[in-house]
Amino acid sequence: MKTILPIRFKFALAVLVLIFFFASNLFAQPQHYNFNTGGTGNNFPFNIYPATGKTIQTLYLPGAFNNPSPVMPGNITKIYFRASGTGNPTFTNLKIRMGLTTDTDLPAGAWYTGPMTTVLDQAGYSVSSTTGSFIEIPLTTPFPFDPTKSLVVEVEQCGYTGTGFAVYTSATGGGNKRHTGPFTVITGCPHAWYNTGDFVAHTGIDIAPAPVNCSYSWSIQTSGTTALLYTVKAVSDLVGWAAGAGAVVRRTIDGGTT
């Protein structure tokens, strides 16, 4: 028996689906993060002085991204920042760079200048933030991540239109964990270093497994039949099947040797 749903019920169901779709995209959740509660709002790097923009470098020590589960080696495909305000800015020349280091502090009084990879470089980039939620930024270049090393993240934007937003930060207990620039100095990109502190942004990452580098080679084997073979299936390192015309089936149990 076919059930016919009332039109009002169908409409309500469609609205619920749309609400779920938009909510799931607006309130993105990272696979791994350092903090997702508390914190103090800070304007770097997504707020104030739209004519000059902002730059921030943050150092994340090993073990920083262990919530809600320990992070594994792989490629960082997305980075998230937990917003402490609402906004809808479009940034001019948003650039994100990442690097790995064995250092436990950023250098004093200067930008970190170790090896860095540009993982995002967009002339115009729009985001939308809601207080207490993570904003999601997919990377155009995945970054190979080693959880046993410290991760340096640099975010630079050269100005924005719309409404900027602040990001939650938490104190780490000392050291140089965050560099910022500029504050009141009117300069363009690249920005001059301004100051340092022990605060880190509430940040999350998504990790994709690193591709496995396999080294295989092909070799000719004798099938023992003149029939055309159309398909082959390996079910393990040793066992494989081949089948073809005339219901011919061949099997190997020694990795193709016989």
C-alpha positions as a LaTeX table, in Angstrom:
\begin{tabular}{lrrr}
\hline
Residue & $x$ (\AA) & $y$ (\AA) & $z$ (\AA) \\
\hline
Met1 & 0.00 & 0.00 & 0.00 \\
Lys2 & 1.40 & 3.41 & $-1.00$ \\
Thr3 & 1.40 & 6.13 & 1.66 \\
Ile4 & 0.53 & 9.64 & 0.48 \\
Leu5 & 1.94 & 12.41 & 2.67 \\
Pro6 & $-0.05$ & 15.61 & 3.19 \\
Ile7 & 1.33 & 18.65 & 1.35 \\
Arg8 & 1.95 & 20.52 & 4.61 \\
Phe9 & 3.99 & 17.61 & 5.98 \\
Lys10 & 6.04 & 17.43 & 2.78 \\
Phe11 & 6.71 & 21.19 & 2.99 \\
Ala12 & 7.72 & 20.97 & 6.65 \\
Leu13 & 10.02 & 18.06 & 5.89 \\
Ala14 & 11.66 & 20.01 & 3.06 \\
Val15 & 12.21 & 22.99 & 5.38 \\
Leu16 & 13.82 & 20.74 & 8.00 \\
Val17 & 16.15 & 19.28 & 5.38 \\
Leu18 & 17.18 & 22.79 & 4.27 \\
Ile19 & 17.74 & 23.89 & 7.87 \\
Phe20 & 19.92 & 20.85 & 8.52 \\
Phe21 & 21.88 & 21.47 & 5.31 \\
Phe22 & 22.65 & 25.10 & 6.11 \\
Ala23 & 23.37 & 24.38 & 9.77 \\
Ser24 & 25.78 & 21.58 & 8.89 \\
Asn25 & 27.67 & 23.91 & 6.55 \\
Leu26 & 27.61 & 26.92 & 8.88 \\
Phe27 & 28.68 & 25.05 & 12.03 \\
Ala28 & 31.58 & 23.04 & 10.64 \\
Gln29 & 33.46 & 20.83 & 13.08 \\
Pro30 & 37.16 & 20.00 & 12.63 \\
Gln31 & 38.40 & 16.44 & 13.00 \\
His32 & 40.98 & 17.62 & 15.57 \\
Tyr33 & 41.31 & 20.85 & 17.55 \\
Asn34 & 43.14 & 22.39 & 20.50 \\
Phe35 & 40.24 & 24.27 & 22.22 \\
Asn36 & 36.51 & 24.56 & 21.62 \\
Thr37 & 35.30 & 26.29 & 24.83 \\
Gly38 & 36.21 & 29.40 & 26.79 \\
Gly39 & 38.97 & 31.71 & 25.63 \\
Thr40 & 39.36 & 35.44 & 25.04 \\
Gly41 & 38.46 & 37.21 & 21.81 \\
Asn42 & 41.31 & 38.72 & 19.79 \\
Asn43 & 41.16 & 40.75 & 16.58 \\
Phe44 & 44.14 & 39.08 & 14.90 \\
Pro45 & 44.12 & 38.17 & 12.08 \\
Phe46 & 40.53 & 38.60 & 10.81 \\
Asn47 & 39.52 & 42.02 & 12.13 \\
Ile48 & 40.30 & 45.81 & 12.39 \\
Tyr49 & 42.16 & 48.16 & 10.04 \\
Pro50 & 40.66 & 47.02 & 6.73 \\
Ala51 & 43.00 & 49.34 & 4.78 \\
Thr52 & 46.16 & 47.56 & 5.94 \\
Gly53 & 45.18 & 44.05 & 6.98 \\
Lys54 & 46.80 & 41.81 & 9.56 \\
Thr55 & 49.37 & 39.02 & 9.89 \\
Ile56 & 49.68 & 36.41 & 12.61 \\
Gln57 & 52.08 & 33.52 & 13.24 \\
Thr58 & 51.06 & 30.87 & 15.76 \\
Leu59 & 53.10 & 27.94 & 17.06 \\
Tyr60 & 51.23 & 24.75 & 17.94 \\
Leu61 & 53.28 & 22.32 & 20.03 \\
Pro62 & 53.12 & 18.53 & 19.57 \\
Gly63 & 49.90 & 17.21 & 21.07 \\
Ala64 & 47.99 & 20.47 & 20.51 \\
Phe65 & 45.38 & 18.92 & 18.21 \\
Asn66 & 44.46 & 15.90 & 20.33 \\
Asn67 & 40.74 & 16.69 & 20.79 \\
Pro68 & 38.43 & 14.84 & 20.56 \\
Ser69 & 40.98 & 12.16 & 19.56 \\
Pro70 & 44.75 & 12.11 & 19.01 \\
Val71 & 45.77 & 13.40 & 15.59 \\
Met72 & 47.64 & 11.01 & 13.29 \\
Pro73 & 50.24 & 11.75 & 10.60 \\
Gly74 & 48.76 & 12.74 & 7.26 \\
Asn75 & 47.99 & 15.75 & 5.08 \\
Ile76 & 46.23 & 18.81 & 6.51 \\
Thr77 & 43.40 & 19.55 & 4.07 \\
Lys78 & 41.46 & 22.17 & 6.06 \\
Ile79 & 42.16 & 24.62 & 8.86 \\
Tyr80 & 39.52 & 26.05 & 11.22 \\
Phe81 & 39.41 & 29.06 & 13.55 \\
Arg82 & 36.84 & 29.43 & 16.34 \\
Ala83 & 35.16 & 32.81 & 16.00 \\
Ser84 & 34.35 & 34.99 & 19.02 \\
Gly85 & 32.08 & 37.23 & 16.98 \\
Thr86 & 29.89 & 37.35 & 13.89 \\
Gly87 & 31.06 & 38.68 & 10.57 \\
Asn88 & 30.97 & 38.29 & 6.80 \\
Pro89 & 34.24 & 39.70 & 5.48 \\
Thr90 & 35.80 & 39.35 & 2.05 \\
Phe91 & 39.56 & 39.45 & 2.45 \\
Thr92 & 42.07 & 40.92 & 0.03 \\
Asn93 & 44.98 & 38.58 & $-0.67$ \\
Leu94 & 44.35 & 36.03 & 2.05 \\
Lys95 & 47.45 & 33.87 & 2.37 \\
Ile96 & 48.13 & 30.94 & 4.71 \\
Arg97 & 51.52 & 29.28 & 5.10 \\
Met98 & 52.55 & 26.28 & 7.22 \\
Gly99 & 55.82 & 24.86 & 8.43 \\
Leu100 & 57.16 & 22.18 & 10.79 \\
Thr101 & 59.88 & 22.76 & 13.37 \\
Thr102 & 61.43 & 21.21 & 16.45 \\
Asp103 & 61.35 & 24.63 & 18.17 \\
Thr104 & 59.08 & 25.09 & 21.17 \\
Asp105 & 58.96 & 28.90 & 20.84 \\
Leu106 & 58.87 & 31.42 & 18.02 \\
Pro107 & 61.93 & 33.69 & 17.75 \\
Ala108 & 61.97 & 36.77 & 19.97 \\
Gly109 & 61.28 & 40.10 & 18.29 \\
Ala110 & 61.07 & 38.85 & 14.70 \\
Trp111 & 59.00 & 36.75 & 12.34 \\
Tyr112 & 59.67 & 33.02 & 12.10 \\
Thr113 & 61.64 & 32.52 & 8.87 \\
Gly114 & 62.04 & 28.74 & 8.76 \\
Pro115 & 60.86 & 26.67 & 5.77 \\
Met116 & 57.17 & 27.34 & 5.04 \\
Thr117 & 54.73 & 26.08 & 2.41 \\
Thr118 & 51.99 & 28.30 & 0.96 \\
Val119 & 48.78 & 26.27 & 1.39 \\
Leu120 & 46.31 & 29.02 & 0.40 \\
Asp121 & 46.73 & 32.21 & $-1.64$ \\
Gln122 & 43.49 & 33.88 & $-2.75$ \\
Ala123 & 43.09 & 37.43 & $-4.10$ \\
Gly124 & 39.53 & 37.59 & $-2.74$ \\
Tyr125 & 38.24 & 35.20 & $-0.07$ \\
Ser126 & 34.86 & 35.42 & 1.67 \\
Val127 & 33.92 & 33.79 & 4.97 \\
Ser128 & 31.01 & 33.95 & 7.38 \\
Ser129 & 31.38 & 33.55 & 11.15 \\
Thr130 & 29.06 & 32.89 & 14.09 \\
Thr131 & 30.13 & 33.37 & 17.70 \\
Gly132 & 31.44 & 30.14 & 19.22 \\
Ser133 & 31.60 & 28.23 & 15.93 \\
Phe134 & 34.58 & 27.19 & 13.83 \\
Ile135 & 35.03 & 28.77 & 10.41 \\
Glu136 & 36.30 & 26.32 & 7.82 \\
Ile137 & 39.04 & 27.18 & 5.33 \\
Pro138 & 39.87 & 24.42 & 2.80 \\
Leu139 & 43.50 & 24.46 & 1.68 \\
Thr140 & 44.38 & 24.54 & $-2.01$ \\
Thr141 & 47.64 & 22.70 & $-1.23$ \\
Pro142 & 47.48 & 19.92 & 1.42 \\
Phe143 & 50.28 & 20.13 & 3.98 \\
Pro144 & 52.19 & 17.01 & 5.19 \\
Phe145 & 51.78 & 16.99 & 8.98 \\
Asp146 & 53.99 & 15.29 & 11.56 \\
Pro147 & 52.33 & 15.34 & 15.03 \\
Thr148 & 55.70 & 14.85 & 16.72 \\
Lys149 & 56.82 & 18.32 & 15.57 \\
Ser150 & 55.58 & 21.84 & 16.23 \\
Leu151 & 53.35 & 23.38 & 13.57 \\
Val152 & 53.81 & 27.02 & 12.55 \\
Val153 & 50.78 & 28.63 & 10.89 \\
Glu154 & 50.99 & 32.07 & 9.31 \\
Val155 & 47.83 & 33.89 & 8.21 \\
Glu156 & 48.07 & 37.15 & 6.28 \\
Gln157 & 45.33 & 39.33 & 4.85 \\
Cys158 & 45.86 & 42.72 & 3.21 \\
Gly159 & 42.48 & 44.26 & 4.04 \\
Tyr160 & 38.81 & 43.38 & 3.84 \\
Thr161 & 35.33 & 44.62 & 3.07 \\
Gly162 & 32.23 & 43.74 & 5.09 \\
Thr163 & 32.36 & 42.96 & 8.80 \\
Gly164 & 35.44 & 41.33 & 10.31 \\
Phe165 & 35.40 & 39.08 & 13.34 \\
Ala166 & 37.60 & 38.17 & 16.30 \\
Val167 & 38.97 & 34.72 & 17.14 \\
Tyr168 & 39.04 & 32.99 & 20.52 \\
Thr169 & 42.52 & 32.55 & 22.02 \\
Ser170 & 43.88 & 30.86 & 25.15 \\
Ala171 & 47.08 & 31.43 & 27.12 \\
Thr172 & 49.70 & 28.68 & 26.98 \\
Gly173 & 51.56 & 29.58 & 30.16 \\
Gly174 & 54.48 & 31.50 & 28.71 \\
Gly175 & 56.86 & 31.76 & 25.79 \\
Asn176 & 56.54 & 33.11 & 22.28 \\
Lys177 & 53.60 & 31.24 & 20.79 \\
Arg178 & 52.05 & 34.07 & 18.73 \\
His179 & 53.53 & 36.86 & 16.61 \\
Thr180 & 51.37 & 39.71 & 15.28 \\
Gly181 & 51.75 & 42.66 & 12.98 \\
Pro182 & 50.96 & 45.46 & 12.48 \\
Phe183 & 48.87 & 47.18 & 15.17 \\
Thr184 & 48.89 & 50.94 & 14.68 \\
Val185 & 51.66 & 51.14 & 12.07 \\
Ile186 & 50.15 & 51.87 & 8.65 \\
Thr187 & 51.94 & 49.53 & 6.26 \\
Gly188 & 50.91 & 47.26 & 3.46 \\
Cys189 & 51.65 & 43.59 & 2.91 \\
Pro190 & 54.03 & 42.10 & 3.82 \\
His191 & 53.46 & 43.41 & 7.34 \\
Ala192 & 56.19 & 44.38 & 9.76 \\
Trp193 & 56.47 & 42.38 & 12.99 \\
Tyr194 & 54.76 & 44.13 & 15.90 \\
Asn195 & 54.68 & 42.03 & 19.07 \\
Thr196 & 54.56 & 38.55 & 20.57 \\
Gly197 & 52.62 & 36.70 & 23.27 \\
Asp198 & 51.82 & 33.30 & 24.72 \\
Phe199 & 48.27 & 33.12 & 23.33 \\
Val200 & 47.24 & 30.66 & 20.62 \\
Ala201 & 44.09 & 30.77 & 18.54 \\
His202 & 41.39 & 28.14 & 18.99 \\
Thr203 & 42.25 & 26.14 & 15.90 \\
Gly204 & 41.25 & 22.90 & 14.25 \\
Ile205 & 42.50 & 20.82 & 11.34 \\
Asp206 & 41.27 & 18.05 & 9.07 \\
Ile207 & 43.72 & 15.27 & 8.22 \\
Ala208 & 43.68 & 13.00 & 5.19 \\
Pro209 & 45.85 & 9.86 & 5.19 \\
Ala210 & 49.09 & 10.36 & 3.32 \\
Pro211 & 49.19 & 8.41 & 0.04 \\
Val212 & 51.08 & 5.13 & 0.21 \\
Asn213 & 54.08 & 4.96 & $-2.09$ \\
Cys214 & 53.87 & 1.51 & $-3.66$ \\
Ser215 & 56.52 & 0.06 & $-5.93$ \\
Tyr216 & 55.09 & $-2.56$ & $-8.27$ \\
Ser217 & 56.29 & $-4.09$ & $-11.52$ \\
Trp218 & 54.58 & $-6.14$ & $-14.22$ \\
Ser219 & 55.85 & $-9.51$ & $-15.43$ \\
Ile220 & 54.58 & $-11.88$ & $-18.12$ \\
Gln221 & 53.06 & $-15.14$ & $-16.85$ \\
Thr222 & 51.96 & $-18.27$ & $-18.71$ \\
Ser223 & 48.22 & $-18.82$ & $-18.35$ \\
Gly224 & 48.11 & $-22.35$ & $-19.77$ \\
Thr225 & 45.20 & $-21.49$ & $-22.08$ \\
Thr226 & 44.73 & $-19.91$ & $-25.49$ \\
Ala227 & 41.32 & $-18.50$ & $-24.50$ \\
Leu228 & 40.97 & $-14.74$ & $-24.18$ \\
Leu229 & 41.06 & $-13.69$ & $-20.52$ \\
Tyr230 & 38.80 & $-10.72$ & $-19.77$ \\
Thr231 & 39.01 & $-10.15$ & $-16.04$ \\
Val232 & 41.40 & $-10.59$ & $-13.13$ \\
Lys233 & 40.88 & $-10.30$ & $-9.38$ \\
Ala234 & 43.53 & $-10.47$ & $-6.66$ \\
Val235 & 42.03 & $-11.33$ & $-3.28$ \\
Ser236 & 45.34 & $-11.37$ & $-1.38$ \\
Asp237 & 49.07 & $-11.12$ & $-1.96$ \\
Leu238 & 49.10 & $-14.79$ & $-2.99$ \\
Val239 & 45.65 & $-15.67$ & $-4.31$ \\
Gly240 & 44.31 & $-14.32$ & $-7.60$ \\
Trp241 & 41.71 & $-15.30$ & $-10.21$ \\
Ala242 & 41.41 & $-14.74$ & $-13.95$ \\
Ala243 & 38.47 & $-15.60$ & $-16.18$ \\
Gly244 & 37.62 & $-15.38$ & $-19.86$ \\
Ala245 & 36.02 & $-16.84$ & $-22.95$ \\
Gly246 & 34.51 & $-20.29$ & $-22.87$ \\
Ala247 & 34.08 & $-20.22$ & $-19.09$ \\
Val248 & 37.84 & $-20.53$ & $-18.65$ \\
Val249 & 39.01 & $-19.81$ & $-15.08$ \\
Arg250 & 42.58 & $-19.69$ & $-13.86$ \\
Arg251 & 43.76 & $-19.38$ & $-10.25$ \\
Thr252 & 47.11 & $-18.69$ & $-8.60$ \\
Ile253 & 47.86 & $-19.34$ & $-4.96$ \\
Asp254 & 51.52 & $-18.30$ & $-5.04$ \\
Gly255 & 51.36 & $-14.68$ & $-6.18$ \\
Gly256 & 51.28 & $-15.49$ & $-9.90$ \\
Thr257 & 54.30 & $-17.79$ & $-10.05$ \\
Thr258 & 52.04 & $-20.65$ & $-11.23$ \\
\hline
\end{tabular}
